[in-house]
Amino acid sequence: IYDGAGTRRMPFCVPVTTVADIVKESPFHRLLWQVIQKTEVEFSLRSESPISLFAPTDAAFEALLTQLGVDNI
């Protein structure tokens, strides 16, 4: 692999990012991450297989919890 200047560069590896990694690092999904950990589904979300996840934001969780009168998860 060569860069634009003709210098040979070693290929690099792109780390595998799982759904769990994305949710864990998201500043908008901290409550969802807590739910994932409490329900022990993290292992499933670390799969390298294609997966889709409906991911409500913290604001959506907070609105629902308020409406339900729940103080914490």
Coordinates of C-alpha atoms in Angstrom, one line a residue:
I1 CA 0.0 0.0 0.0
Y2 CA 1.4 3.4 -1.0
D3 CA 0.5 6.8 0.1
G4 CA 0.0 9.8 -2.2
A5 CA 3.8 10.6 -2.1
G6 CA 4.7 7.1 -3.3
T7 CA 6.0 5.9 0.1
R8 CA 5.2 2.3 0.9
R9 CA 3.0 2.1 4.0
M10 CA 2.1 -1.0 6.0
P11 CA -1.6 -1.9 5.9
F12 CA -3.4 -1.2 9.1
C13 CA -6.1 -3.1 11.0
V14 CA -9.4 -1.5 11.7
P15 CA -10.6 -2.6 15.2
V16 CA -13.9 -4.4 15.2
T17 CA -16.6 -2.2 16.6
T18 CA -19.7 -4.0 18.1
V19 CA -23.1 -2.6 19.0
A20 CA -22.0 -2.8 22.6
D21 CA -18.9 -0.7 21.9
I22 CA -20.9 1.9 20.1
V23 CA -23.6 2.2 22.9
K24 CA -20.9 2.2 25.7
E25 CA -19.0 5.1 24.1
S26 CA -22.1 7.2 23.1
P27 CA -22.7 10.2 25.3
F28 CA -26.4 10.0 24.4
H29 CA -27.0 6.4 25.5
R30 CA -25.6 6.2 29.1
L31 CA -29.0 5.0 30.5
L32 CA -29.3 2.4 27.7
W33 CA -25.8 1.2 28.6
Q34 CA -26.9 0.8 32.3
V35 CA -29.9 -1.2 31.1
I36 CA -27.7 -3.4 28.9
Q37 CA -25.4 -4.2 31.8
K38 CA -28.3 -4.9 34.3
T39 CA -30.0 -7.2 31.9
E40 CA -26.8 -9.1 31.0
V41 CA -27.3 -8.8 27.2
E42 CA -23.9 -7.2 26.7
F43 CA -22.4 -10.5 25.5
S44 CA -25.0 -10.7 22.7
L45 CA -24.3 -7.2 21.6
R46 CA -20.6 -8.0 21.3
S47 CA -21.3 -10.3 18.4
E48 CA -19.6 -9.6 15.1
S49 CA -22.7 -10.7 13.3
P50 CA -25.0 -8.1 11.8
I51 CA -27.4 -6.8 14.5
S52 CA -29.8 -3.9 14.8
L53 CA -30.7 -2.3 18.1
F54 CA -33.5 0.2 18.8
A55 CA -31.5 2.7 20.9
P56 CA -33.5 5.3 22.7
T57 CA -31.5 8.3 23.8
D58 CA -31.0 9.3 27.5
A59 CA -33.6 12.1 26.9
A60 CA -36.2 9.5 25.7
F61 CA -35.5 7.2 28.6
E62 CA -35.8 10.2 31.1
A63 CA -39.1 11.3 29.6
L64 CA -40.5 7.8 29.8
L65 CA -39.2 7.3 33.4
T66 CA -40.8 10.6 34.4
Q67 CA -44.1 9.7 32.8
L68 CA -44.1 6.4 34.6
G69 CA -43.1 8.0 37.9
V70 CA -39.9 5.9 38.1
D71 CA -37.0 7.4 40.0
N72 CA -34.2 5.2 38.6
I73 CA -33.5 2.1 36.6

